[in-house]
Coordinates of C-alpha atoms in Angstrom, one line a residue:
X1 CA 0.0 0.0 0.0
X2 CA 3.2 2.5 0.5
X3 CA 4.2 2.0 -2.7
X4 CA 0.6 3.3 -4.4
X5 CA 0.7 6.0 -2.1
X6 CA 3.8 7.0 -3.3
X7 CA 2.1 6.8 -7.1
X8 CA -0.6 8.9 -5.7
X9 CA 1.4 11.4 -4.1
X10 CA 3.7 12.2 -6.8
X11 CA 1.3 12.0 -9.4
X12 CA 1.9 9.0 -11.2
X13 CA -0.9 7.2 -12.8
X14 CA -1.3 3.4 -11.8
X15 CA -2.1 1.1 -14.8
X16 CA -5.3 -1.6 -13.9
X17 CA -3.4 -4.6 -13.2
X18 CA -0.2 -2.9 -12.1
X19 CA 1.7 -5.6 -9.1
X20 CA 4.0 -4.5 -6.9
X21 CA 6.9 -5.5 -8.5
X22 CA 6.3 -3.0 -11.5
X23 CA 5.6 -0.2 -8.9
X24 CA 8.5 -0.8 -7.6
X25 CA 10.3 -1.0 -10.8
X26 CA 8.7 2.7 -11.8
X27 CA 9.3 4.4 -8.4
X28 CA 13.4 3.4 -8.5
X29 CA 13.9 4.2 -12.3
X30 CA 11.9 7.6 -11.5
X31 CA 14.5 7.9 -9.3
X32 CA 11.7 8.7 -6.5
X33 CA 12.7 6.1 -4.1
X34 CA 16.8 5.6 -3.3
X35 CA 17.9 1.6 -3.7
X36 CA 18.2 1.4 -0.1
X37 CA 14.4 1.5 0.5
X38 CA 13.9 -0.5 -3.2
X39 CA 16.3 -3.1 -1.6
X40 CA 14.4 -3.7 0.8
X41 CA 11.1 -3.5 -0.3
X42 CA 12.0 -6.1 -3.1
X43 CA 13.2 -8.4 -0.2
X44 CA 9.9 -8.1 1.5
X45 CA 8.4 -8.9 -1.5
X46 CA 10.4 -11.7 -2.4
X47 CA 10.2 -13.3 0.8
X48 CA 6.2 -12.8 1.3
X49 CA 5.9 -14.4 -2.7
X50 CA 8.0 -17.4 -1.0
X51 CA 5.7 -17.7 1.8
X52 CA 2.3 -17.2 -0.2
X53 CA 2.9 -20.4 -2.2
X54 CA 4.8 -22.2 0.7
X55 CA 3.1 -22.6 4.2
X56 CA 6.1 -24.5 5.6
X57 CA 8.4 -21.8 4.7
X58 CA 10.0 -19.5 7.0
X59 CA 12.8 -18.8 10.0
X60 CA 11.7 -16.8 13.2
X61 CA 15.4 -15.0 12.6
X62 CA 14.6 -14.2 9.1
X63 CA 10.9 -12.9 9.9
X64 CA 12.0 -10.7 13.0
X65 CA 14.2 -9.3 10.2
X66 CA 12.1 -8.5 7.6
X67 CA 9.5 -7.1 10.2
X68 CA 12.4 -4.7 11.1
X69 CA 13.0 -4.1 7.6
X70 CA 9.2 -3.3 7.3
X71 CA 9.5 -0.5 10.3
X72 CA 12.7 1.0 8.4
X73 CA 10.2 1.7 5.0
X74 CA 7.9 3.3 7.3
X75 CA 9.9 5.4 9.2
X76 CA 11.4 6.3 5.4
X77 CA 8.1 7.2 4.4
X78 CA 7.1 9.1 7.6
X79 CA 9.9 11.1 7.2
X80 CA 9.8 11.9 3.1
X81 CA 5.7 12.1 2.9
X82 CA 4.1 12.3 6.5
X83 CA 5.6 14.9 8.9
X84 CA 9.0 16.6 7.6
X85 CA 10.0 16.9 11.8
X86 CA 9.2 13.3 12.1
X87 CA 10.8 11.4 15.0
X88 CA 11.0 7.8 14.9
X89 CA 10.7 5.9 18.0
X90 CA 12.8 3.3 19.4
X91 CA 12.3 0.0 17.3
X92 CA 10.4 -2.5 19.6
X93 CA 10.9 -6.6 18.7
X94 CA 7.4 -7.9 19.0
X95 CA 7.1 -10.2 21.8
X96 CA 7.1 -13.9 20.7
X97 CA 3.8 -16.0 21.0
X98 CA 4.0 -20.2 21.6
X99 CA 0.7 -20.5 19.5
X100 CA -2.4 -18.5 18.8
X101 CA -5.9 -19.5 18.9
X102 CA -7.9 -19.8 15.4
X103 CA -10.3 -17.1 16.3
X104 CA -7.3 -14.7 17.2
X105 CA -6.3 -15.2 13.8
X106 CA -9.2 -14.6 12.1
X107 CA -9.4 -11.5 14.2
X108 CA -5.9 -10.2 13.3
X109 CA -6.7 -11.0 9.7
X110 CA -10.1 -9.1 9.9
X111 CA -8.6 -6.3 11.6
X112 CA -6.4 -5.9 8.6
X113 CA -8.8 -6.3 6.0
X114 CA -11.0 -3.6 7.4
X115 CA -7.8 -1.3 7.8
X116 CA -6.8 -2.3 4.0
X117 CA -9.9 -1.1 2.7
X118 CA -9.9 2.1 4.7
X119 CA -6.7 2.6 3.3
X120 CA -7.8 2.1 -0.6
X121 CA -10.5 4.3 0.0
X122 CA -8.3 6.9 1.2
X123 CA -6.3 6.0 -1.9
X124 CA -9.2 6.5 -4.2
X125 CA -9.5 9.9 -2.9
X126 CA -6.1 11.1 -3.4
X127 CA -5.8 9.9 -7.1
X128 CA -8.9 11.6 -8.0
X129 CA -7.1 15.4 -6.2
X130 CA -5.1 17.6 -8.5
X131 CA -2.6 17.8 -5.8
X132 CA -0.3 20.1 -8.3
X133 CA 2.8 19.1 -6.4
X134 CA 5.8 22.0 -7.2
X135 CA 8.6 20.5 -8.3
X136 CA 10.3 22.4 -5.3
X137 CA 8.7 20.3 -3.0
X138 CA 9.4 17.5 -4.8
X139 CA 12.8 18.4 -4.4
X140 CA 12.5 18.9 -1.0
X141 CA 11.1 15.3 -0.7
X142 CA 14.3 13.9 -2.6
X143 CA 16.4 15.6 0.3
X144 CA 14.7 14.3 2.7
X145 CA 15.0 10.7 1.3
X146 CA 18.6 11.1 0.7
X147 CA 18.6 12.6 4.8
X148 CA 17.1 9.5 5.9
X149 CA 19.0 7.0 4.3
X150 CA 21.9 8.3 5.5
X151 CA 21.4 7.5 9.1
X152 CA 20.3 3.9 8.0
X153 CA 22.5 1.8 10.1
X154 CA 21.3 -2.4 9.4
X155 CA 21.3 -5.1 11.6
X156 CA 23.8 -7.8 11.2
X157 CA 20.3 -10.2 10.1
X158 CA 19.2 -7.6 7.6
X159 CA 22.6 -7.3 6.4
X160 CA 22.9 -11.0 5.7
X161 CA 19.1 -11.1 3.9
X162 CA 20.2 -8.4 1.4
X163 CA 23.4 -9.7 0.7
X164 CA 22.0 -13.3 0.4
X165 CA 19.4 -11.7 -2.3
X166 CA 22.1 -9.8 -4.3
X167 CA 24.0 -13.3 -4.0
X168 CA 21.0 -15.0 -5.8
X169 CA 20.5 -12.8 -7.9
X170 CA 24.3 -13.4 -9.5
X171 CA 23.7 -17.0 -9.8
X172 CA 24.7 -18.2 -6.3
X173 CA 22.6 -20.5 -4.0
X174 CA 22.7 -18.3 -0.9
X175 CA 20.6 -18.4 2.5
X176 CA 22.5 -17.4 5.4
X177 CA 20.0 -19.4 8.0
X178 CA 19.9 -22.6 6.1
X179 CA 23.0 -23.0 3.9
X180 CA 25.0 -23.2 7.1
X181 CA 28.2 -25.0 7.6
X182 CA 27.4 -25.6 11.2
X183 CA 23.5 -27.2 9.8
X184 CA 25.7 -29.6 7.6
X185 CA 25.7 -27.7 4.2
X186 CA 28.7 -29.1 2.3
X187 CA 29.6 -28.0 -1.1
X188 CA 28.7 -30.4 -4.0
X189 CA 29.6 -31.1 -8.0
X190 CA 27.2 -29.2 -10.3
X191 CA 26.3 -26.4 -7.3
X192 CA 27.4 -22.8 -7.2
X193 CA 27.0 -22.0 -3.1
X194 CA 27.6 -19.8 -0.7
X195 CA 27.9 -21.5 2.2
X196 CA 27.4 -19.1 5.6
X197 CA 29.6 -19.2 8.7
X198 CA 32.6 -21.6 6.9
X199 CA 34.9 -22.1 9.8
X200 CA 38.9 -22.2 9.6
X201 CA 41.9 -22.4 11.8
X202 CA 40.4 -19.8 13.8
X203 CA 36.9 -17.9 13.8
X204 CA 34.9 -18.1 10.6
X205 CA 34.3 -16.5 7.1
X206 CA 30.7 -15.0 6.9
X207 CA 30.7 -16.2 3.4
X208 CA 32.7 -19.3 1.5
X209 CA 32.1 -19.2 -2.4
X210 CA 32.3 -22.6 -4.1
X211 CA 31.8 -23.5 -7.7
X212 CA 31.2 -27.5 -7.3
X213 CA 33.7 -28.6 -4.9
X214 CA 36.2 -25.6 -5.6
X215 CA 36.6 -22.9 -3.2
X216 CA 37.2 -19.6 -5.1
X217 CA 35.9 -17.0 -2.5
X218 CA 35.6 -15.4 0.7
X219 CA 33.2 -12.9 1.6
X220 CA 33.5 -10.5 5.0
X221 CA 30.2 -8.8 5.9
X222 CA 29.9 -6.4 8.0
X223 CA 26.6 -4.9 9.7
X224 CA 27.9 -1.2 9.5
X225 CA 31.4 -0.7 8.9
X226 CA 32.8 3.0 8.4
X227 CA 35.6 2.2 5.7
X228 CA 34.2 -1.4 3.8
X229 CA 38.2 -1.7 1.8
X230 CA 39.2 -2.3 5.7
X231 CA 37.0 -5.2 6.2
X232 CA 38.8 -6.8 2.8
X233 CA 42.3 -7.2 5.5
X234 CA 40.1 -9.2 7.3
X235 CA 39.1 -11.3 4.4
X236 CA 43.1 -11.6 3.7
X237 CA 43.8 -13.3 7.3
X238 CA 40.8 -15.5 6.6
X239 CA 42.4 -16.5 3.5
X240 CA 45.1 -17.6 5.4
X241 CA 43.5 -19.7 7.7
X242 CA 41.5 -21.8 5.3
X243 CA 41.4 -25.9 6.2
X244 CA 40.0 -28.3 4.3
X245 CA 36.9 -30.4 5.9
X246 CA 36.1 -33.0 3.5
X247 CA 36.0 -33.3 -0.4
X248 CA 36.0 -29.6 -1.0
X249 CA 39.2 -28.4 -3.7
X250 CA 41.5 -25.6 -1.8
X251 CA 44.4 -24.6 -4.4
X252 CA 47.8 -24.1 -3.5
X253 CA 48.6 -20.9 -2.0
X254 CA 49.6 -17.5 -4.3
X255 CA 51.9 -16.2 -1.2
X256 CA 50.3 -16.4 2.2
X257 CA 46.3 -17.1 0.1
X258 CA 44.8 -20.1 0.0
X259 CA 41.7 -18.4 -1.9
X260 CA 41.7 -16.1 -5.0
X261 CA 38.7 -13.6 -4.3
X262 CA 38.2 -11.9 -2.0
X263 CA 34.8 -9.5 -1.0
X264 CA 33.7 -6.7 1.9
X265 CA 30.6 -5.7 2.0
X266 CA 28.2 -3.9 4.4
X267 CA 25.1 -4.9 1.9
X268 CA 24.6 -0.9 1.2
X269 CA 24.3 0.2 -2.6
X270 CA 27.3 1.2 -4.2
X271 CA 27.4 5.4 -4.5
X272 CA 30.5 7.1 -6.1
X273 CA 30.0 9.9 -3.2
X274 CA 30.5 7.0 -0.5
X275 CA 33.1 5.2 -2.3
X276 CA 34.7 3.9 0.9
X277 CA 31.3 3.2 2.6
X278 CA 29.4 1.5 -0.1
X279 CA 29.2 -0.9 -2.4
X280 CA 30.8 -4.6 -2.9
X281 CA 35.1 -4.4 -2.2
X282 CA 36.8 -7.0 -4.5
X283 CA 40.5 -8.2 -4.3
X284 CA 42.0 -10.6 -6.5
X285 CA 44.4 -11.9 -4.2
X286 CA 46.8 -14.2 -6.9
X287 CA 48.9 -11.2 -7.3
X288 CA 50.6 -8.7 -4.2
X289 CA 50.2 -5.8 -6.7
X290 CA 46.7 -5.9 -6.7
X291 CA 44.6 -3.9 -5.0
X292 CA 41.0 -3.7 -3.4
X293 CA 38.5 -2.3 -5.9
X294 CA 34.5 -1.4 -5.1
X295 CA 31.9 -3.6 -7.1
X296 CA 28.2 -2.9 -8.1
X297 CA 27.8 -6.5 -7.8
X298 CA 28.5 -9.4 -7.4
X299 CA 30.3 -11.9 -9.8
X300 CA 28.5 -14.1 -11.0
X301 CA 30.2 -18.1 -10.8
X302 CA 30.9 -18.5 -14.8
X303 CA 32.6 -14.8 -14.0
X304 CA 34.4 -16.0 -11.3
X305 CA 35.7 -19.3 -13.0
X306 CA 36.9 -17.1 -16.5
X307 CA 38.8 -14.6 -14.1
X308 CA 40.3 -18.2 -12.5
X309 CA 41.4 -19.2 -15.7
X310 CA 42.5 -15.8 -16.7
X311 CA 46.6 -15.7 -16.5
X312 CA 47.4 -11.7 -17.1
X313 CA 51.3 -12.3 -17.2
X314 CA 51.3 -14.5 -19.9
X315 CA 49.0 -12.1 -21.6
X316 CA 51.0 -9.3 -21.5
X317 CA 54.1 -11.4 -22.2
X318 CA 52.2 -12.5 -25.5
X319 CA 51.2 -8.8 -26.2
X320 CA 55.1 -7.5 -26.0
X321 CA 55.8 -10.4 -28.3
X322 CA 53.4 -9.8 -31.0
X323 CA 54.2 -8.1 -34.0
X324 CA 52.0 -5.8 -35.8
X325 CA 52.9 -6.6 -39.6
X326 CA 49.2 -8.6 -40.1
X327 CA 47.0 -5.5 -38.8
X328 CA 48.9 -2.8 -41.4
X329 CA 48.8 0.0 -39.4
X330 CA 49.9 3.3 -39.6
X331 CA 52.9 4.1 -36.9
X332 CA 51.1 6.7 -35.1
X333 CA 48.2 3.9 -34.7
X334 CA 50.8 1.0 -33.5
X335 CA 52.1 3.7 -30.8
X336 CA 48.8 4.2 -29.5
X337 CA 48.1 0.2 -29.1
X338 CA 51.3 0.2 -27.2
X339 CA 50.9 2.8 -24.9
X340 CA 47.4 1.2 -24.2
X341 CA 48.9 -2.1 -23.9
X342 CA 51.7 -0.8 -21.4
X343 CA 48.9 1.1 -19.6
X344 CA 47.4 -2.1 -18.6
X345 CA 50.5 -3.6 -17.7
X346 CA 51.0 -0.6 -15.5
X347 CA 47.1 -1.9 -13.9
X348 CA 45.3 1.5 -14.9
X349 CA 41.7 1.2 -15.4
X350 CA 40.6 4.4 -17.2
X351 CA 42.4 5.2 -20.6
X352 CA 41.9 7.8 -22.8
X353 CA 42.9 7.8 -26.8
X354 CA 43.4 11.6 -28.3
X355 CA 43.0 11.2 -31.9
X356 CA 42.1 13.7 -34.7
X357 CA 39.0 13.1 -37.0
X358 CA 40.3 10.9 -40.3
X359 CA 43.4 9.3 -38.3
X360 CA 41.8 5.9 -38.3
X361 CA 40.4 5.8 -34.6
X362 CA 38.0 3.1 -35.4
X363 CA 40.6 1.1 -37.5
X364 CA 43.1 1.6 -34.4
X365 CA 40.3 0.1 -31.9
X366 CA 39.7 -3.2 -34.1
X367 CA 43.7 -3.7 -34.1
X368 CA 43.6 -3.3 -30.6
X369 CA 40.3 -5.3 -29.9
X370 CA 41.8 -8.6 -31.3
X371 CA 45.4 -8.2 -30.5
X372 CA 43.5 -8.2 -26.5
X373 CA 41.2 -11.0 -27.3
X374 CA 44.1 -13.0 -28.9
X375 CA 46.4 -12.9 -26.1
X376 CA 43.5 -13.7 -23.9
X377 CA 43.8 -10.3 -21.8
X378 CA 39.9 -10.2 -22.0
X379 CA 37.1 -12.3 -22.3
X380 CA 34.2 -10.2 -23.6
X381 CA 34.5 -6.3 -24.9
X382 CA 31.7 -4.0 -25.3
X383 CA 32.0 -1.7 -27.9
X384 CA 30.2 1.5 -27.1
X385 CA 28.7 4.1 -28.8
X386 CA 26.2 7.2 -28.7
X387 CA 24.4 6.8 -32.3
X388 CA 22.7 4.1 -34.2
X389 CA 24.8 5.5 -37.4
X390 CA 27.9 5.3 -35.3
X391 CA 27.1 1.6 -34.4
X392 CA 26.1 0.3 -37.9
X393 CA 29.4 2.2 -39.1
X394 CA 31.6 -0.3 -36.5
X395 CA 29.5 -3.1 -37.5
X396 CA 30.7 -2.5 -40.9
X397 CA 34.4 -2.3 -39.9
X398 CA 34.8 -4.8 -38.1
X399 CA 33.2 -7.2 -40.8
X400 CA 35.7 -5.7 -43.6
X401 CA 38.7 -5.2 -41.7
X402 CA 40.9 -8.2 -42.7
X403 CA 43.0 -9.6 -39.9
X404 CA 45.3 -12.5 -40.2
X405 CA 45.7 -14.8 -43.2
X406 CA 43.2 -12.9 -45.4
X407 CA 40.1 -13.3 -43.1
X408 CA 38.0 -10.9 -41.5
X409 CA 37.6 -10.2 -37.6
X410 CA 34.0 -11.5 -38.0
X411 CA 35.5 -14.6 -39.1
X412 CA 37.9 -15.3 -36.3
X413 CA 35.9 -13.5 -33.3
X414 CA 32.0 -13.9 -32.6
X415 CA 30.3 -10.1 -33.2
X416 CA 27.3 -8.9 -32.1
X417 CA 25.4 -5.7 -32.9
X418 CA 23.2 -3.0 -30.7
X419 CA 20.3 -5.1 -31.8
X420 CA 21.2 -8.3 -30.1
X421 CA 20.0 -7.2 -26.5
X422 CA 22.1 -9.7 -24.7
X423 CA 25.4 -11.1 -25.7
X424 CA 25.9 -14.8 -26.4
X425 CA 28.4 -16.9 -24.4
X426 CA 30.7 -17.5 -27.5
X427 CA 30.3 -13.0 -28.0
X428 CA 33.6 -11.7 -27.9
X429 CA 32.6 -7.9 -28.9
X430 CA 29.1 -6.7 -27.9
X431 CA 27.8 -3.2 -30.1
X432 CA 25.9 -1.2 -28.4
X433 CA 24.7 2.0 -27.5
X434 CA 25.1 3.9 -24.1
X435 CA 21.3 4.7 -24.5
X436 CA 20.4 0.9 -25.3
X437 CA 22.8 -0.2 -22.3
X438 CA 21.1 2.5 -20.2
X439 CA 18.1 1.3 -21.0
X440 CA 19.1 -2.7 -20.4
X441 CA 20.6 -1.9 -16.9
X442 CA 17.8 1.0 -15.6
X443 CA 14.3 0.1 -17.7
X444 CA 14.6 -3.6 -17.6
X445 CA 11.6 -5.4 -17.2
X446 CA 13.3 -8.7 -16.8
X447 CA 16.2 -8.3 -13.5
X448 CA 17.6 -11.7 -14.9
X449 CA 18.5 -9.8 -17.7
X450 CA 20.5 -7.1 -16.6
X451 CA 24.1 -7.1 -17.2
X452 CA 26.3 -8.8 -14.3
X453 CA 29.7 -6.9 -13.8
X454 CA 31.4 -10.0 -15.6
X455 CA 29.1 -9.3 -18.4
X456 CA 32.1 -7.7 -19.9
X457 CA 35.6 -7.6 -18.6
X458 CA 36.3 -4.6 -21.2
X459 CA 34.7 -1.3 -22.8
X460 CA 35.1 0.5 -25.2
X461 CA 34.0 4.3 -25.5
X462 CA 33.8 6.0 -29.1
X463 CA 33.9 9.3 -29.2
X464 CA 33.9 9.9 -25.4
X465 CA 34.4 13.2 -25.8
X466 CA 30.5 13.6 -26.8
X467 CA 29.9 12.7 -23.5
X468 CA 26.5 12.6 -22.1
X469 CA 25.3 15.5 -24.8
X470 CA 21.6 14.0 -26.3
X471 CA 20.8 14.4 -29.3
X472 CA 18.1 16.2 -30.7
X473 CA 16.4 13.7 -32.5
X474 CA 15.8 11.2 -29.8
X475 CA 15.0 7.9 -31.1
X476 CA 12.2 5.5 -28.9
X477 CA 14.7 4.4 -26.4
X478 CA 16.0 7.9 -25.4
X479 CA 12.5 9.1 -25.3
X480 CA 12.3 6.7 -22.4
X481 CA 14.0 8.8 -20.0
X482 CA 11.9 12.1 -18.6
X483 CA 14.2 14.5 -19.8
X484 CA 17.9 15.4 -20.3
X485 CA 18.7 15.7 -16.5
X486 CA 17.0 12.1 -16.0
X487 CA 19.3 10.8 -18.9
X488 CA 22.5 12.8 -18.0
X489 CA 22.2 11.5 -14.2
X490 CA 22.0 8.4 -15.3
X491 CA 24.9 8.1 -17.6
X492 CA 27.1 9.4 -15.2

């Protein structure tokens, strides 16, 4: 019922039919509801959908959780569309009950029912107001939001239910209360798990990724931690400690590390502004010079196993041995494939090309592209531009640019174009547009289909320097977003 209000309130029409999900969906995209609260709301959901169809499901730890989780959406709403000098009160646990009569039940339920339709009536009447809501106000409102999720501080248990979701929701089988080491989960051939509370030499790891029998992860949660990259030193000593308790495949060491990834995480949203206080902390641990790196997600296993398999030194070794005879390129283009080549080497992550219209950008990129996809230095690129025209162009390229032995990059690499929504396993360069991937990771109807972080281990930016500037002939995805600001805020 919060989330029609919210409709109501901010003037958004609600389509007959319309389920919770899809409000949900609506009020996030509009940007009207932060992903904390979405988070958690979509957990609710999840969990009640569970329950509906499953009478036997449940956990007392789990509901007390979600009932707390339910008090924080209320005070959120309270705060943003109630009383502006709203005080919560002190959360209260409801006081257990052994058992509870039949007609108690159907008193509680009838209680609600009656208070449910009060509420739609009260509904009603608010959609049928012209409440001409100033955008001021509505500005005010998003302060507020922002105000109140700020002082958000989780409980460990609500920490571990979000994180669990976002752990399904990249492919992992994930439930904190039952996949337990301690209630005799083990990992198993054909299962991707994450099994809770995995203990070691000494204390335990919140988290233990396995892909079958192989233990390729360790995550370190943490209810409310100040500075999450911290938390990933913790995960390092774990990754000493590990033991082996039964079939399960440790590797050998790299240094003092019996496990490759590592993860931190207070289950908070990742937000550029709160770098060091949000989002997932990653550390590939195989190599001393690596460092800790925030997430938006979570790998996915077939991510996790490619990055496994991935040997970067022999990769760059193959890239300083390559010659450049078969792409015939111009010098000035072989210099700028070098000095991107010994920018990765160097581990930069951000790498800008300066090149002057008619030089051969695109012609530069392919050589680059499969000179990185030979020596195996990626596993996927996206290839990403802000026009249709600019998209069919590369298209084009890359199917006429000849490569080694007379045949075409399409003929040794799998392409796919901006009209192929999702890439193929076999897809080694993905077209597509930053309005079509806006689109895919913001207006998705279908969360299964939006893009893991492993999606692609490369991108490719033409003509960055157009930035984020629309252009005036917006095609039907573009006219998708409300307006320039929408579209702007969510490139950046």
């Amino acid at each position: 019922t919060i989330t029609k209000y919210i409709l109501a309130l901010e003037e958004i029409r609600e389509e007959r039919g319309t389920d919770q999900q899809e409000r949900l969906r609506v009020l996030f995209y509009e940007q009207i509801i932060p992903k904390e609260i979405y988070d958690l709301f979509t957990v609710i959901r999840l969990k009640g959908n569970e329950a509906v169809h499953n009478p036997s499901y449940g956990e007392v730890n789990e509901a007390k959780a979600l009932l707390h989780m339910a008090f924080r959406i209320a005070v959120w709403f309270m705060e943003v569309y109630g009383d502006w000098s709203f005080q919560a009160p002190e959360y209260i646990e409801p006081t257990p009950q052994t058992s509870i009569s039949a007609d108690e039940l159907d008193h509680v339920v009838k209680s609600y029912e009656e208070k449910l339709a009060q509420l739609e009536t009260e509904l009603e009447k608010i959609r049928k107001e012209q409440l001409y809501i100033s955008s001021e106000e509505k500005q005010k409102r998003r302060e507020f939001s922002q105000r109140a999720i700020a002082n958000f501080e989780l409980t460990e248990a609500e920490t571990r239910i979000l994180i669990d979701q976002q752990l399904r929701d990249a492919g992992w089988e994930a439930d904190s209360e039952k996949l337990r080491f301690s209630k005799g989960v083990r990992p198993e051939k054909g299962r991707n798990m994450a099994i809770a509370e995995w203990p070691l030499k000494r204390g335990y790891a919140d988290y233990a990724l396995f892909i079958g029998l192989e233990l390729v992860g360790i995550i370190e949660a943490k209810r409310a931690s100040k500075d999450i990259p911290s938390d990933i030193e913790q995960a390092k000593e774990y990754a000493k400690l590990v033991v082996r308790h039964g079939n399960e495949v440790i590797h050998e060491p790299w240094g003092d590390y019996f496990v490759p990834f590592l993860f931190a995480t207070n289950g908070r949203p990742y937000l550029k502004q709160l770098e060091q206080k949000s989002g997932i902390w990653f550390l590939d641990a195989r190599k001393s010079t690596n460092h800790p790196r925030p997430l938006q997600g979570w790998y996915t296993p077939r991510g996790l196993k490619k990055l496994l398999e991935q040997d970067i030194e022999r990769s760059e070794q193959f890239l300083r041995d390559e010659k450049f005879d078969y792409l015939k390129l111009r010098p000035y283009q072989v210099k700028a494939i070098q000095a991107v080549e010994k920018a990765l080497e160097e581990k930069k992550r951000s790498i800008l090309i300066a090149m002057a219209t008619g030089t051969g950008k695109t012609r530069m990129a392919i050589g680059l592209i499969y000179r990185l996809l030979k020596a195996k230095r990626f596993h996927r690129i996206l290839f990403l531009v802000d026009r249709k025209a600019l998209a069919e162009q590369a298209e084009s390229a890359f199917k006429e640019s000849k490569m080694e032995s007379f045949h075409t990059f399409t003929e040794i690499y799998s392409l796919q174009s901006l009209y192929d929504q999702k890439p193929d396993d076999e897809t080694k360069v993905h077209i597509a547009t930053v309005q079509g991937m806006l689109k895919r990771i913001f207006y998705n109807d279908r969360p299964e289909d939006i893009p893991p972080v492993d999606q692609y281990d490369c991108i490719i930016v033409d003509e960055a320097h157009r930035g984020y500037t629309l252009d005036k002939e917006m095609d039907e995805v573009e006219l998708q977003f409300r307006d320039h600001q929408d579209y702007v805020s969510k490139y950046r």
